[in-house]
Coordinates of C-alpha atoms and ligand atoms in Angstrom, one line a residue:
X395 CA 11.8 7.9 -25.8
X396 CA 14.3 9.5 -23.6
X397 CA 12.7 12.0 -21.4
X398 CA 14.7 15.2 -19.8
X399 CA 14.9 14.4 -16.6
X400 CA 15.1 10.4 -17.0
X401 CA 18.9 11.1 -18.4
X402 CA 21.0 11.4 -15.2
X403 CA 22.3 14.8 -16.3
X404 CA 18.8 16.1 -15.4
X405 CA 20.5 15.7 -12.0
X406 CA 23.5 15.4 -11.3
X407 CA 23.9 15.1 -8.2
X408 CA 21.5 12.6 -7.8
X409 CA 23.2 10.9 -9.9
X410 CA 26.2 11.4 -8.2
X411 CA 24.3 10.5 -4.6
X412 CA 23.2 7.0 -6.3
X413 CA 26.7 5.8 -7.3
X414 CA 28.1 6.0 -4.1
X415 CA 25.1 4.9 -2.0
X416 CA 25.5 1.7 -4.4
X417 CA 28.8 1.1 -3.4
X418 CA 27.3 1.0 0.1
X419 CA 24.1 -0.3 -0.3
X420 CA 22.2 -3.0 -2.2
X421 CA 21.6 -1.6 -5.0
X422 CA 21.6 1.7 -3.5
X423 CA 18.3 1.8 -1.7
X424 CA 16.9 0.4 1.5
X425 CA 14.1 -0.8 -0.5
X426 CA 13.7 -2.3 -3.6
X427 CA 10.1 -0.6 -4.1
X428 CA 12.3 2.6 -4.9
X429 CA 15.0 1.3 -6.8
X430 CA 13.0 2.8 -10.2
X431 CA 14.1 -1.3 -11.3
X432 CA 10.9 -1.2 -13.4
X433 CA 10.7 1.9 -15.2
X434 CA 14.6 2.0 -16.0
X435 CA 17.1 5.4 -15.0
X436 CA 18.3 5.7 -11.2
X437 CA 16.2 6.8 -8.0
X438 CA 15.8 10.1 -7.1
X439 CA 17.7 11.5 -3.7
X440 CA 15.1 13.8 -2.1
X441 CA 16.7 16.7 0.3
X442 CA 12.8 17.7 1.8
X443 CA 9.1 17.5 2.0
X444 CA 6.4 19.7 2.9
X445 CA 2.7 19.1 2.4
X446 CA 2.1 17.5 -1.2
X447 CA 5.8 18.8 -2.3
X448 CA 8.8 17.1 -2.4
X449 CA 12.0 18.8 -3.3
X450 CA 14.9 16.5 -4.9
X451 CA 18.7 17.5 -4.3
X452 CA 19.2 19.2 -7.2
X453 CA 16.3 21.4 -6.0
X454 CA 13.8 19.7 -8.7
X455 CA 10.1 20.3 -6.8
X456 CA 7.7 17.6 -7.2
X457 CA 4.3 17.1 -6.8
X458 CA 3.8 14.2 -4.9
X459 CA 1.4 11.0 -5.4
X460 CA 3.6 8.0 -3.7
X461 CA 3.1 10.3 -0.3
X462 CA 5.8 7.8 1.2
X463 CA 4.0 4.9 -0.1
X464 CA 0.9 5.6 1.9
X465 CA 1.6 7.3 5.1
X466 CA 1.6 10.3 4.2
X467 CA -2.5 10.7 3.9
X468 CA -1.9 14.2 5.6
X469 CA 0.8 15.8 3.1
X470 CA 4.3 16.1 4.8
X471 CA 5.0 17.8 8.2
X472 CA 1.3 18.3 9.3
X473 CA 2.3 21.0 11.4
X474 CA 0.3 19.0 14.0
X475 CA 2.0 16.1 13.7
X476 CA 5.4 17.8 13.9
X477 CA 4.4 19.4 17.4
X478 CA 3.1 15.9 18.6
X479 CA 6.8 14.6 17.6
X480 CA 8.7 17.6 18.9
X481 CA 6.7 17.5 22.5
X482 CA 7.5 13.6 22.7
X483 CA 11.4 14.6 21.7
X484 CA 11.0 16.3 24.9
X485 CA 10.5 13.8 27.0
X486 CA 12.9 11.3 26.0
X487 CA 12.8 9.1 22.4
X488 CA 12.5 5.3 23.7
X489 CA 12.4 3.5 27.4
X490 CA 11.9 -0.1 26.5
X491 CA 8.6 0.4 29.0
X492 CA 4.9 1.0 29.0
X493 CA 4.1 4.5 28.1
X494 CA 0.3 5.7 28.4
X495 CA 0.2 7.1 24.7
X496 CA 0.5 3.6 23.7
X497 CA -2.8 2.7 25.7
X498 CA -4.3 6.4 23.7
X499 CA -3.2 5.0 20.4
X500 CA -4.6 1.6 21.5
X501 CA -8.3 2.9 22.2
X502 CA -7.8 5.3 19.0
X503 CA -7.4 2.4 17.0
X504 CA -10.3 0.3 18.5
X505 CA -12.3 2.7 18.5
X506 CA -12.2 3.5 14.3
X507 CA -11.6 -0.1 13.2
X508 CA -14.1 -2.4 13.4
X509 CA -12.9 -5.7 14.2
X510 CA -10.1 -4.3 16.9
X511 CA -10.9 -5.3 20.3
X512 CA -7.5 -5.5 21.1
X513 CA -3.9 -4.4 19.5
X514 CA -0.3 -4.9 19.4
X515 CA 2.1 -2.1 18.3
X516 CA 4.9 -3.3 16.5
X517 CA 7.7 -1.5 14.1
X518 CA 6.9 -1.9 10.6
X519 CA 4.0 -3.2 8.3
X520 CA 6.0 -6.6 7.9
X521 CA 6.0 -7.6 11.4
X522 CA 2.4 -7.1 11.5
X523 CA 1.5 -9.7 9.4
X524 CA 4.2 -11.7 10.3
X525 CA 2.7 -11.8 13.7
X526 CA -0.8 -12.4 12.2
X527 CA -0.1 -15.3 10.9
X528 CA 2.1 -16.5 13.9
X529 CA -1.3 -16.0 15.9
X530 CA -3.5 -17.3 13.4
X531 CA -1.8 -20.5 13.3
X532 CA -1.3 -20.2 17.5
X533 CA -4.7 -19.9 17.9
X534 CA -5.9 -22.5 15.6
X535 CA -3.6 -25.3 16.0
X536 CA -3.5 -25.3 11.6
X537 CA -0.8 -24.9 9.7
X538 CA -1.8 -23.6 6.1
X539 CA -2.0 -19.9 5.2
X540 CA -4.2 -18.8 2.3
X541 CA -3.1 -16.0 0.3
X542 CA -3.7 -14.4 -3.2
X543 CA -1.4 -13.7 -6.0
X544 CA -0.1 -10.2 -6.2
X545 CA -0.8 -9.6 -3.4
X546 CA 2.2 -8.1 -1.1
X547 CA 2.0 -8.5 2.7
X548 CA 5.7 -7.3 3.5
X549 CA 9.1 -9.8 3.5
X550 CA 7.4 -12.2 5.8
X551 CA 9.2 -15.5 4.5
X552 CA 6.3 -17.3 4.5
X553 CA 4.3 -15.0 2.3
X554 CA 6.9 -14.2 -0.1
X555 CA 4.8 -16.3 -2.5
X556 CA 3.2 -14.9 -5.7
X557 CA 4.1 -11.9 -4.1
X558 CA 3.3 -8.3 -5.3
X559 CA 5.0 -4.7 -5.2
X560 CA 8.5 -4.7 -5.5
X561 CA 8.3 -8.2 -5.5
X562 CA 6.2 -8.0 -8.7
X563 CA 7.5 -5.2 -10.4
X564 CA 11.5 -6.8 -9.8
X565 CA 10.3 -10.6 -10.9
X566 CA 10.9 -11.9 -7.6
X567 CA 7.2 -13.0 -6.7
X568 CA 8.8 -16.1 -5.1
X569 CA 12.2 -14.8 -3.5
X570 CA 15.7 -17.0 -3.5
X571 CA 16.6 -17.8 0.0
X572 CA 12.7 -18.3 1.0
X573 CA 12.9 -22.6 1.8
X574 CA 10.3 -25.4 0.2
X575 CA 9.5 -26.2 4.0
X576 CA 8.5 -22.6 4.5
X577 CA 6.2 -22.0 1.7
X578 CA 5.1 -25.4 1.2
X579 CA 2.3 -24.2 4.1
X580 CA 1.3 -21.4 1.7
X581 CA -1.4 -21.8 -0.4
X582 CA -1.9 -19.1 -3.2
X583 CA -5.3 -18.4 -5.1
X584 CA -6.5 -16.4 -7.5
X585 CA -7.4 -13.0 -6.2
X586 CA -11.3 -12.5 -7.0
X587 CA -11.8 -16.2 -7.5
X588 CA -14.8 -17.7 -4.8
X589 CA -14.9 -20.7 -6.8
X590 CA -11.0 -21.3 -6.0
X591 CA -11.9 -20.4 -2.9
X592 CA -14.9 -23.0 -2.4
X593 CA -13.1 -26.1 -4.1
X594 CA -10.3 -25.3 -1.7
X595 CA -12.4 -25.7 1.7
X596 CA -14.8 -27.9 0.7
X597 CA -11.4 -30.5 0.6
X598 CA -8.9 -28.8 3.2
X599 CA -10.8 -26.5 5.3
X600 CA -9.6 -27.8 8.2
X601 CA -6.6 -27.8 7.4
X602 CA -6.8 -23.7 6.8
X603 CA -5.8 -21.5 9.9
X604 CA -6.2 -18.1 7.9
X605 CA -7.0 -16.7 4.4
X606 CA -4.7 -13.8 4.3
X607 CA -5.4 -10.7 1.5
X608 CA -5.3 -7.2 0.8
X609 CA -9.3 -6.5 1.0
X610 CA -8.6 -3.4 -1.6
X611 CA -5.3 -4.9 -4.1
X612 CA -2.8 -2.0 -4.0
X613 CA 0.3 -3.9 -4.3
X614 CA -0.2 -5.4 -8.5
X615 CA -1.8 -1.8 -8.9
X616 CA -5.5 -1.2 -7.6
X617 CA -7.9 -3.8 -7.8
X618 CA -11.2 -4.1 -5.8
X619 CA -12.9 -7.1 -4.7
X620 CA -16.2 -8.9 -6.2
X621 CA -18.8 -8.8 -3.6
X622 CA -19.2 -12.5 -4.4
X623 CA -15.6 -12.9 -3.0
X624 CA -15.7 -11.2 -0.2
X625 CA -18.7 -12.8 0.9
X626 CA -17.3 -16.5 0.2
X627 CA -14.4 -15.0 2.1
X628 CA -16.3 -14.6 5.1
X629 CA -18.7 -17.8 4.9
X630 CA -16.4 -19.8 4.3
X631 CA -13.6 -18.6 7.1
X632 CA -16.3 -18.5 9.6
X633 CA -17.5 -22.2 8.5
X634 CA -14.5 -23.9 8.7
X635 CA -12.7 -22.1 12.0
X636 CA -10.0 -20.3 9.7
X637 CA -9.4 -16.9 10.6
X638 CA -10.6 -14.2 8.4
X639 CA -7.6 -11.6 8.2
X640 CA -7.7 -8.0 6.6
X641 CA -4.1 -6.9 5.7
X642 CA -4.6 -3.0 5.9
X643 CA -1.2 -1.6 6.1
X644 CA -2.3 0.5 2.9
X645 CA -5.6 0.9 3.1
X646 CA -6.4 1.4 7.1
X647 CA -7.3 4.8 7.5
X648 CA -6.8 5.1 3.7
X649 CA -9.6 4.4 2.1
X650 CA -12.3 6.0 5.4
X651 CA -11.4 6.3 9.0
X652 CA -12.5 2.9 9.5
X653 CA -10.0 1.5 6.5
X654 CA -11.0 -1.0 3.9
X655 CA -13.8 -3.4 6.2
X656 CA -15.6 -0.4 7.0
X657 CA -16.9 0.8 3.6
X658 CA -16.4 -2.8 2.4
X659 CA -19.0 -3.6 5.4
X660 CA -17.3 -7.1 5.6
X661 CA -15.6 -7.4 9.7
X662 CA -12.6 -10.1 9.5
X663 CA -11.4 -12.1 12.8
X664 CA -8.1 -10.0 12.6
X665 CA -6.2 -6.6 11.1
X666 CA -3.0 -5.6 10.1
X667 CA -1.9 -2.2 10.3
X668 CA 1.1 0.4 9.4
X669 CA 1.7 3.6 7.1
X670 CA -0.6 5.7 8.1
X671 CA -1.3 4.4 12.1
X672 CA 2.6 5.6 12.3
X673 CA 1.9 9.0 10.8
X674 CA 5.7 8.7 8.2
X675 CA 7.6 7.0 11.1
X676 CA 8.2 2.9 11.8
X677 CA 4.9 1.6 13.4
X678 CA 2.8 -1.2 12.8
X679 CA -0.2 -2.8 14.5
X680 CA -2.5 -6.4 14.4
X681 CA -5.4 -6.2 16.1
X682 CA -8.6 -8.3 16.2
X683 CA -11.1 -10.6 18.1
X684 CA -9.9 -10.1 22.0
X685 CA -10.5 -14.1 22.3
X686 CA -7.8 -14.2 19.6
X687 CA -5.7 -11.6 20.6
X688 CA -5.2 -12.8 23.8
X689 CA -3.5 -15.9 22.6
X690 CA -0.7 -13.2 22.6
X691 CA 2.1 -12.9 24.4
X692 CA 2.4 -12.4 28.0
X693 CA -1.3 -13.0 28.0
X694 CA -1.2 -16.2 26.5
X695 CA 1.5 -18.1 24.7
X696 CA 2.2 -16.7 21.1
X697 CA 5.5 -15.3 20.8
X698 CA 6.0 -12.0 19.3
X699 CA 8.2 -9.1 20.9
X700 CA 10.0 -5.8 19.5
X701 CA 12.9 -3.6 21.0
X702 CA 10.6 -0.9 19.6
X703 CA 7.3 -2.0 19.4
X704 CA 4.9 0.9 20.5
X705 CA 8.1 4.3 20.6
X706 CA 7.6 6.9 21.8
X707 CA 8.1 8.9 18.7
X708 CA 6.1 6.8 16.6
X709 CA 3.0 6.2 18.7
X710 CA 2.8 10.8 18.9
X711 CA 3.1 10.8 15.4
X712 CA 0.5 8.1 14.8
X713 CA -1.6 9.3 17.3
X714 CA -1.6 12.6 16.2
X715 CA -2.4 11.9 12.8
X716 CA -5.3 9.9 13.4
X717 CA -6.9 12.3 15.3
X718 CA -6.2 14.7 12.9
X719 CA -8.3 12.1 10.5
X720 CA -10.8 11.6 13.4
X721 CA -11.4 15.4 13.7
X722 CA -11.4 16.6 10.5
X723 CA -11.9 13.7 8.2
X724 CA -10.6 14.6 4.5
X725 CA -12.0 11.4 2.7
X726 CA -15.0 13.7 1.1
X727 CA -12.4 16.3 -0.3
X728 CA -10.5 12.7 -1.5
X729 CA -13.2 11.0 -2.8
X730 CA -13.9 14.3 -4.8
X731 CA -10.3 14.5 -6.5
X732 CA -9.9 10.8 -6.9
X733 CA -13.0 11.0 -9.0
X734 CA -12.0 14.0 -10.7
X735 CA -8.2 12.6 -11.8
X736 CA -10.2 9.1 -12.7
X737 CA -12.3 10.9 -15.2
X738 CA -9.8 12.9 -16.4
X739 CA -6.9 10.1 -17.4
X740 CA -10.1 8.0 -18.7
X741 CA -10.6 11.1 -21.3
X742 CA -6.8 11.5 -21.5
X743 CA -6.3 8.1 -22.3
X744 CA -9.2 7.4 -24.8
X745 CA -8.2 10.9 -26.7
X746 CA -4.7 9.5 -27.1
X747 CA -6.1 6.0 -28.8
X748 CA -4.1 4.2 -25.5
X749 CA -6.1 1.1 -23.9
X750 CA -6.0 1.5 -20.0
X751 CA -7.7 0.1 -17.6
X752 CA -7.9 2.8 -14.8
X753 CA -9.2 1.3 -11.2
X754 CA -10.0 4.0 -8.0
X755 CA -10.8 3.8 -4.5
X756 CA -10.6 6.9 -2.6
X757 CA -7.2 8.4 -3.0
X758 CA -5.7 5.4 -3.9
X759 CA -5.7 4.7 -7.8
X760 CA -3.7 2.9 -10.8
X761 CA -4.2 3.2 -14.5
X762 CA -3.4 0.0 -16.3
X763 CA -1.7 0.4 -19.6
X764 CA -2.5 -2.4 -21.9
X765 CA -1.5 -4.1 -25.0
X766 CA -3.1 -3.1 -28.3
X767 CA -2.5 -0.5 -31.4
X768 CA -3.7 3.4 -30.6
X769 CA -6.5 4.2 -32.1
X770 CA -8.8 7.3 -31.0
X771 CA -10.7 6.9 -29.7
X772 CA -9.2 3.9 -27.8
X773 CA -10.6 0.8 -27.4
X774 CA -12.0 -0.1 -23.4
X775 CA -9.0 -1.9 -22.1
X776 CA -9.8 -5.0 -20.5
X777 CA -10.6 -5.2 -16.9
X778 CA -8.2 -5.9 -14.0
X779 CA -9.6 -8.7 -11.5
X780 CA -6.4 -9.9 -10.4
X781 CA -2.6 -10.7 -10.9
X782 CA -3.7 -13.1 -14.3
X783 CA -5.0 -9.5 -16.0
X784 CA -2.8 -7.2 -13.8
X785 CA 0.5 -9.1 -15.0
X786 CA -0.4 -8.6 -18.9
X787 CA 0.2 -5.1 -18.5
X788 CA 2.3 -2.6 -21.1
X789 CA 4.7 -2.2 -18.5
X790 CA 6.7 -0.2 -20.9
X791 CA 4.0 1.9 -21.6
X792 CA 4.0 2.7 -17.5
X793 CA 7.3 3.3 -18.0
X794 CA 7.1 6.4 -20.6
X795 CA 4.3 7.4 -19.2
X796 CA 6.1 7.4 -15.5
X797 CA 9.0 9.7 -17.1
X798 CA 7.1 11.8 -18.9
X799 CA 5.3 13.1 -15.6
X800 CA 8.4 13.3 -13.8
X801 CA 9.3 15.4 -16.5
X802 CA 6.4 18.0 -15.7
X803 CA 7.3 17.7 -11.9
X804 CA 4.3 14.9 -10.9
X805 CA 6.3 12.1 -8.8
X806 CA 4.0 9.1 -9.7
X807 CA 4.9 5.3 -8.0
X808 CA 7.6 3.8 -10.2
X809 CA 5.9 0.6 -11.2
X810 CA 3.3 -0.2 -12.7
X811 CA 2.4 -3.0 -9.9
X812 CA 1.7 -0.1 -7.3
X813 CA -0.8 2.6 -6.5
X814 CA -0.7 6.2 -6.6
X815 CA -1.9 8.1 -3.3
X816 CA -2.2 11.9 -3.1
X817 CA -3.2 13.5 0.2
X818 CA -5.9 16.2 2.0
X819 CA -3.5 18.9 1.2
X820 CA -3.7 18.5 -2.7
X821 CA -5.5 21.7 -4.1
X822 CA -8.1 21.6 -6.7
X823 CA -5.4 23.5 -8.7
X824 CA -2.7 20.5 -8.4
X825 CA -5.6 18.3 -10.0
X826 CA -6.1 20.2 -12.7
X827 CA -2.4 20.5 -13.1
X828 CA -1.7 16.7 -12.8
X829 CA -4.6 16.0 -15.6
X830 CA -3.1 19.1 -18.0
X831 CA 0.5 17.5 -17.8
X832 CA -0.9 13.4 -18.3
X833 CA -3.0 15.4 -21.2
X834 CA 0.4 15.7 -22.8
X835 CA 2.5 12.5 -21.8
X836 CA -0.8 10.8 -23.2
X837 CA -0.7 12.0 -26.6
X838 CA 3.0 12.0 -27.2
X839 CA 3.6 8.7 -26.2
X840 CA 4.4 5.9 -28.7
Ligands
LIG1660 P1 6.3 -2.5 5.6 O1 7.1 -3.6 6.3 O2 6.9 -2.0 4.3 O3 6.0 -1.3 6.6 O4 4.8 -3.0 5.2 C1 4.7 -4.2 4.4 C2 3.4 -4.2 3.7 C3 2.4 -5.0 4.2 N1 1.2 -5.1 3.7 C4 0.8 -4.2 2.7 C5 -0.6 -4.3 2.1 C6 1.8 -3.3 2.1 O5 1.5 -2.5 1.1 C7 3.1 -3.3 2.7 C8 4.2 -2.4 2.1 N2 3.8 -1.7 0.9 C9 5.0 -1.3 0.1 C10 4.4 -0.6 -1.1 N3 3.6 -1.3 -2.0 C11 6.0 -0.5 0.8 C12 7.1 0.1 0.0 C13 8.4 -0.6 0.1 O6 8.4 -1.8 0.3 O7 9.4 0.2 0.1

């Protein structure tokens, strides 16, 4: 089914934008999560932003639900976040020193995530983790990571395993150029899966310096844990010495002020951060246990540095947003759309004879299309526990499903292996819109 404005002359100069850009660039993106590789047609070139719009370069507006893939929680150029950048423009945009809105953002962050006692600002979600794990395996003296399939925790080498995201959606779970010696000290389970997780420590647990995961799945589309799981997670972590470590680059200050852990009520030894804690520009964060964290760095002897670790311009914008988020929290007008969008592509779906399988948390939320004949009204698709269910998904189904909103002017993720996120400045009015125009993809679709 060709859609309008999946055939490049919808825009043209998009399409012009994307052949030169790949004559410059891989592919033509900076990231692959963009490249539209899984829902076929070519990337769209955006000119602008502002609060849940986007506006393309041929002047297409959309409404948005990637939000930058996360950050944006606040809608685009929070007009308190652009003065916070604009006053820190001022002053200057990067000394290579100690600033004292580093030490702000610092107690901000301790203060709203549980297990932070003490944090390290670095530039992206990927050096974050990559850092985590140097320190976990610092401050242990082990070796093996743990990890779970679909899972994504940025292009950290040794965690480009099973990965998820682009890596998913592209069919590069396991990248080239990533060595046997680097990911033989990965270990990769099952997300969802305590029984995995029990046969593995009862015979290597000393062996295991951390048990790495996403403690709400966004990156093979949105899948919550078991309470069973997370509480073998945390026994068994805390039995053997292996460090318990929350990757929350999507979900902190996503899913509640506190992230993930907090409504999870389940406090791991460390934390990554980014998205959001950067307010739309490069910063990241770990943060945990003090003992732990200062293993780190001058103050003890794990590496990690950064050119730009903790900028100026970053730390205003992520400060800013989170007190924006501390001050007026938006997670009860979230919770109320994300329940309202849920229910509606349930009805959607079931009216148009398609099996989904639609998972939500907050204002993060995937609908799994799934094998089978339509048939109204459909049959319950099957539920999603993990990458095993996740990966048997109609990903061409996602697909025409994907172009048919982009059609109506709704700018979903492009893969089927991500979430959607929509922000505090989406009206009542735009959810209603949304479920009208997946109303009509639904029932037109093969
Ligand atoms: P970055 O290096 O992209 O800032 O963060 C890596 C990362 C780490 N951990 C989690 C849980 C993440 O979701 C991410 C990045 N997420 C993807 C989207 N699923 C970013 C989009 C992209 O790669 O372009």
């Amino acid at each position: 089914m060709t859609h309008a404005f999946s055939r490049a002359s919808a825009r043209p100069r998009s399409h012009a934008a994307f052949a030169r850009a790949c004559q410059l660039i891989p592919g033509g993106v900076n990231s692959p999560a963009r490249a539209f590789g899984a829902v076929g047609g070519e990337p769209i070139f955006f000119a602008s932003a502002q609060g849940q719009w986007l506006t393309d370069i041929d002047g297409h507006t959309y409404l948005d639900y990637i939000g930058s893939w996360g950050p944006m929680i606040l809608g685009h150029r929070h007009p308190r976040v652009v003065a916070a950048i604009e006053a820190a423009l001022a002053r200057g945009t990067s000394y290579g020193a100690p600033t004292e809105a580093e030490s702000h953002l610092a107690e901000l962050i301790i203060s709203a995530v549980p297990c932070v006692e003490k944090v390290r600002m670095v530039s992206s979600g990927t050096e974050a983790t990559m850092s985590a794990v140097r320190l976990a395996r610092g401050f242990t003296g082990r070796v093996k990571i743990v990890k779970f399939a679909g899972n994504y925790h940025g292009h950290v080498d040794s965690l480009l395993v099973s990965a998820g995201s682009a890596a998913a959606t592209l069919g590069v779970p396991d990248s080239p150029g990533v060595t046997p010696g680097t990911s033989q000290d990965t270990i990769v389970l099952e997300y969802n899966d305590p029984e995995a997780l029990e046969t593995l420590f009862r015979s290597r647990g000393i062996e295991i310096a951390a048990v790495l995961l996403e403690p709400v799945v966004g990156n093979m589309g949105l899948v919550v844990p078991t309470p069973e799981f997370l509480a073998a997670l945390r026994r068994l972590t805390a039995k053997s010495g292996a460090l318990l470590v929350f990757d929350e680059v999507m979900t902190g200050f996503r899913l509640s002020y506190g992230g993930a852990q907090q409504i999870l009520g389940v406090t791991p030894d460390l934390t990554t951060l980014g998205k959001i804690v950067g307010g739309g520009l490069p910063l990241g964060a770990y943060g945990g246990r003090r003992d732990v964290m200062d293993h780190v760095l001058p103050a003890g002897k794990v590496f990690q540095a950064g050119t730009l670790s903790g900028n100026p311009l970053a730390v205003a914008a992520g400060t800013a947003t989170l007190e924006e988020l501390r001050d007026r929290p938006p997670y009860a007008q979230l919770e109320r759309h994300g329940a309202v969008l849920e229910e509606g592509f349930r009805r959607a779906a079931q009216a148009a004879g398609l099996p989904v399988w639609i998972a939500r948390r907050g204002s993060m939320l995937t609908m799994f299309f799934q094998p089978g004949s339509r048939q109204k009204p459909a049959a319950a698709g099957f539920p999603v526990t993990g990458w095993q269910t996740a990966s048997k998904s109609d990903t061409r189904r996602y697909a025409e499903f994907f172009w048919g909103m982009i059609d109506r002017g709704f700018y979903f993720p492009c893969s089927q292996y991500e979430a959607l996120f929509f922000s505090s400045m989406h009206t009542d009015a735009d959810i209603a819109a949304t479920l009208a125009a997946a109303e009509e993809v639904l029932s037109g679709m093969e």
